[in-house]
């Protein structure tokens, strides 16, 4: 019978690092990537030769971008794989690194995400469509915003409060692309892109890098790493979209399916989650996902938001990093950056963003396709 | 003289070119790659003309669009077709969102001119009157 991650060797996050997410610049991706990896190595207090395999997550850099980057760390000859899985590329690379360590094939593995804002290229499936070229991502989510507002009788102003919270969190994060607090008036007053959605309610796609190093207990012992800073990965679950009933939001249903399995396998209840980093590329997504993760019943997300239950220091800190809306969404790095934020929070090293007594965290990503990845992390 | 912009997807009578699998799954557009529900392919997938009517699930006005070939504002609707599939495309009226639940029908509207000066028609949805 197939086993779960928890049944295999324990895996720990031992080092996390970033190159700040930022607006597109002339900085080569190699600089972004090696900066994040060196940051993660320093965080773990280990040297590059200790890393036994590397997974490079990138959606927009093109073929074989990893080796021209990794060679500048000293070409140790480690196995190298590239992972493309849309927005979930980083989460997928992290999962592969965890699986490799958990299986016993390596003791120390690296997942690094790096991207520049290059054009997205998707080949034809051979099937035509009515007007998909007219439906940008923000238009897709504007449709979902209108559906949510109508179904649950909530105002667009209240949905926009997700952005106010996440900009507030991002303002305290030196690695965030947007580091400025915004009032509700500022969020609502910006230029509209579709329906009620304004620019400050949408993720700013930029560039950057994030890295996470995972290790087994043997690896931690052999390298003499600080066990008190190691955060265990207690669950890793991935799913892709099935055929759902007409009108159901596939991202939300897929989130529910994936999270239910992840929580069940790790034997964690939604109420035990202290930290959630989720895919809030657009404000309404955060409400959809916290409800489908099981934090509250459907349609109740706005109430939690308004009473501060989703703030740092609230019942469950949702997107303490600033989320995709403020931290940013450079695609390849994003899912790995979530892991980094959760690791900092669970170690108690998140500084001004620290959520008190954080023990258990959940990272959630969806990617166009659609795919969904959920990871659960816990302080031992 | 009039021609259709995407004749593989719809016909001049406003019907849509969908398909049906022997498992019962109805889909749009017609394709032969395989059934999304059961994986059957080949002769198990047969063309099925879908009625150009359905119910609006949601709509939104697009204020900004990067592609210069599509001038904003325009309105996108998500429609559950009477035959099952959900489609998303442009609505006839570019200026207003429509109440969810509204009965919608297809309409062919001019969308430019062809090489020989003929009108090119594209399929949109509009509230049933």
Coordinates of N, CA and C in Angstrom, one line a residue, chain A residues 250-336:
Chain A
X250 N -13.2 25.8 -9.5 CA -12.3 24.7 -9.5 C -11.2 24.9 -8.5
X251 N -10.7 26.1 -8.4 CA -9.5 26.3 -7.5 C -10.0 26.0 -6.1
X252 N -11.2 26.4 -5.7 CA -11.7 26.2 -4.3 C -11.9 24.8 -4.1
X253 N -12.6 24.1 -5.0 CA -12.9 22.6 -4.8 C -11.6 21.8 -4.7
X254 N -10.7 22.2 -5.6 CA -9.4 21.5 -5.6 C -8.6 21.7 -4.3
X255 N -8.7 22.9 -3.8 CA -8.1 23.3 -2.6 C -8.6 22.4 -1.4
X256 N -10.0 22.3 -1.5 CA -10.6 21.5 -0.4 C -10.2 20.0 -0.5
X257 N -10.2 19.5 -1.7 CA -9.8 18.1 -1.9 C -8.4 17.8 -1.3
X258 N -7.5 18.7 -1.8 CA -6.0 18.6 -1.4 C -5.8 18.8 0.0
X259 N -6.4 19.8 0.6 CA -6.1 20.1 2.0 C -6.7 19.0 2.9
X260 N -7.9 18.5 2.6 CA -8.5 17.5 3.4 C -7.6 16.3 3.5
X261 N -7.0 15.9 2.4 CA -6.1 14.7 2.4 C -4.9 15.1 3.2
X262 N -4.3 16.3 3.0 CA -3.1 16.7 3.7 C -3.3 16.7 5.3
X263 N -4.4 17.3 5.7 CA -4.7 17.4 7.1 C -5.0 16.0 7.7
X264 N -5.7 15.2 7.0 CA -6.0 13.8 7.4 C -4.7 13.0 7.6
X265 N -3.8 13.0 6.6 CA -2.6 12.3 6.6 C -1.7 12.7 7.8
X266 N -1.7 14.0 8.0 CA -0.8 14.5 9.1 C -1.5 14.5 10.4
X267 N -2.8 14.2 10.4 CA -3.6 14.2 11.7 C -3.6 15.5 12.4
X268 N -3.9 16.5 11.6 CA -3.9 17.9 12.1 C -5.3 18.4 11.7
X269 N -6.0 19.1 12.7 CA -7.3 19.7 12.4 C -7.1 21.2 11.9
X270 N -8.0 21.7 11.1 CA -7.8 23.1 10.7 C -7.6 24.1 11.9
X271 N -8.3 23.8 13.0 CA -8.2 24.7 14.2 C -6.8 24.7 14.8
X272 N -6.0 23.7 14.5 CA -4.6 23.7 15.0 C -3.7 24.5 14.2
X273 N -4.1 25.0 13.1 CA -3.2 25.8 12.3 C -3.0 27.2 12.8
X274 N -1.7 27.5 13.1 CA -1.4 28.9 13.6 C -1.0 29.8 12.4
X275 N -0.4 29.3 11.4 CA 0.0 30.1 10.3 C -0.5 29.4 9.0
X276 N -1.0 30.2 8.1 CA -1.3 29.8 6.7 C -0.7 30.7 5.7
X277 N 0.0 30.2 4.8 CA 0.5 31.0 3.7 C -0.3 30.4 2.5
X278 N -1.1 31.2 1.8 CA -1.9 30.7 0.7 C -1.8 31.6 -0.5
X279 N -2.4 31.1 -1.6 CA -2.3 31.7 -2.9 C -3.3 32.8 -3.1
X280 N -3.0 34.0 -2.5 CA -3.9 35.1 -2.6 C -3.4 36.0 -3.8
X281 N -3.4 35.5 -5.0 CA -3.0 36.3 -6.1 C -4.1 37.5 -6.3
X282 N -5.3 37.2 -5.9 CA -6.4 38.1 -5.9 C -7.2 38.0 -4.6
X283 N -7.7 39.1 -4.1 CA -8.3 39.2 -2.8 C -9.3 38.0 -2.5
X284 N -10.2 37.8 -3.4 CA -11.3 36.8 -3.2 C -10.7 35.4 -2.9
X285 N -9.5 35.2 -3.4 CA -9.0 33.8 -3.3 C -8.7 33.5 -1.8
X286 N -8.3 34.5 -1.0 CA -7.9 34.2 0.4 C -9.2 33.7 1.1
X287 N -10.3 34.4 0.8 CA -11.6 34.0 1.4 C -12.0 32.5 1.0
X288 N -11.9 32.3 -0.3 CA -12.2 31.0 -0.8 C -11.4 29.9 -0.1
X289 N -10.1 30.2 0.0 CA -9.2 29.1 0.5 C -9.3 28.9 2.0
X290 N -9.4 30.0 2.7 CA -9.5 29.7 4.2 C -10.8 28.9 4.5
X291 N -11.8 29.2 3.7 CA -13.1 28.5 3.9 C -12.9 27.0 3.5
X292 N -12.3 26.8 2.4 CA -12.1 25.4 1.9 C -11.0 24.7 2.7
X293 N -10.1 25.4 3.3 CA -9.1 24.7 4.2 C -9.8 24.3 5.5
X294 N -10.9 25.0 5.8 CA -11.7 24.6 7.0 C -11.6 25.5 8.2
X295 N -11.1 26.7 8.0 CA -10.9 27.6 9.1 C -12.3 28.1 9.5
X296 N -13.2 28.2 8.6 CA -14.6 28.7 8.9 C -15.5 28.2 7.8
X297 N -16.8 28.2 8.1 CA -17.8 27.8 7.1 C -17.8 28.7 5.9
X298 N -18.3 28.2 4.7 CA -18.3 29.0 3.5 C -19.1 30.3 3.7
X299 N -18.5 31.4 3.2 CA -19.2 32.7 3.3 C -18.9 33.4 4.6
X300 N -18.1 32.8 5.5 CA -17.9 33.5 6.8 C -16.5 34.1 6.9
X301 N -15.7 34.0 5.8 CA -14.4 34.5 5.9 C -14.3 36.0 6.2
X302 N -15.2 36.7 5.6 CA -15.2 38.2 5.8 C -15.3 38.5 7.3
X303 N -16.1 37.8 8.0 CA -16.4 38.1 9.4 C -15.0 37.9 10.2
X304 N -14.3 36.8 9.9 CA -13.0 36.6 10.6 C -12.1 37.7 10.2
X305 N -12.1 38.1 9.0 CA -11.2 39.1 8.5 C -11.4 40.4 9.3
X306 N -12.7 40.8 9.4 CA -13.1 42.0 10.1 C -12.8 42.0 11.6
X307 N -12.9 40.9 12.2 CA -12.7 40.8 13.6 C -11.2 40.6 13.9
X308 N -10.3 40.6 12.9 CA -8.9 40.5 13.1 C -8.4 39.1 13.4
X309 N -9.3 38.1 13.2 CA -8.9 36.7 13.5 C -7.8 36.2 12.5
X310 N -7.6 36.8 11.4 CA -6.6 36.4 10.4 C -5.4 37.2 10.4
X311 N -5.3 38.1 11.4 CA -4.1 39.0 11.5 C -3.0 38.2 12.3
X312 N -1.8 38.8 12.1 CA -0.7 38.3 13.0 C -1.2 38.6 14.4
X313 N -1.2 37.6 15.3 CA -1.7 37.8 16.7 C -3.1 37.4 16.8
X314 N -3.8 37.1 15.7 CA -5.2 36.7 15.7 C -5.3 35.2 15.9
X315 N -6.4 34.6 15.5 CA -6.6 33.2 15.7 C -5.7 32.3 14.9
X316 N -5.5 32.7 13.6 CA -4.6 32.1 12.7 C -4.1 33.2 11.8
X317 N -2.8 33.3 11.8 CA -2.2 34.4 10.9 C -2.2 33.9 9.4
X318 N -3.0 34.6 8.6 CA -3.0 34.2 7.2 C -2.2 35.1 6.4
X319 N -1.2 34.6 5.6 CA -0.3 35.3 4.8 C 0.5 36.4 5.6
X320 N 1.1 36.0 6.7 CA 1.9 36.9 7.5 C 3.1 37.5 6.7
X321 N 3.5 36.8 5.6 CA 4.6 37.3 4.8 C 4.1 38.5 4.0
X322 N 2.8 38.7 3.9 CA 2.3 39.7 2.9 C 1.5 39.0 1.8
X323 N 1.8 37.7 1.7 CA 1.1 36.9 0.7 C 1.5 37.3 -0.7
X324 N 0.8 36.8 -1.7 CA 1.1 37.1 -3.1 C 0.9 38.5 -3.4
X325 N -0.1 39.1 -2.7 CA -0.5 40.5 -3.0 C 0.6 41.5 -2.6
X326 N 1.2 41.2 -1.4 CA 2.3 42.2 -1.0 C 3.7 41.6 -1.1
X327 N 3.9 40.4 -0.6 CA 5.2 39.7 -0.7 C 5.5 39.6 -2.2
X328 N 4.5 39.3 -3.1 CA 4.8 39.2 -4.5 C 4.6 37.8 -5.0
X329 N 4.7 37.6 -6.3 CA 4.5 36.3 -6.9 C 5.4 36.2 -8.1
X330 N 6.7 36.0 -7.9 CA 7.6 35.9 -9.1 C 7.5 34.5 -9.8
X331 N 6.5 33.7 -9.4 CA 6.1 32.4 -10.0 C 7.0 31.3 -9.4
X332 N 8.2 31.1 -10.0 CA 9.0 29.9 -9.5 C 9.3 30.0 -8.0
X333 N 9.7 31.2 -7.5 CA 10.1 31.2 -6.0 C 8.9 31.1 -5.1
X334 N 7.7 31.5 -5.5 CA 6.6 31.8 -4.6 C 6.3 30.7 -3.5
X335 N 6.2 29.5 -4.0 CA 5.8 28.4 -3.1 C 7.0 28.1 -2.1
X336 N 8.2 28.3 -2.5 CA 9.3 28.1 -1.6 C 9.4 29.2 -0.6

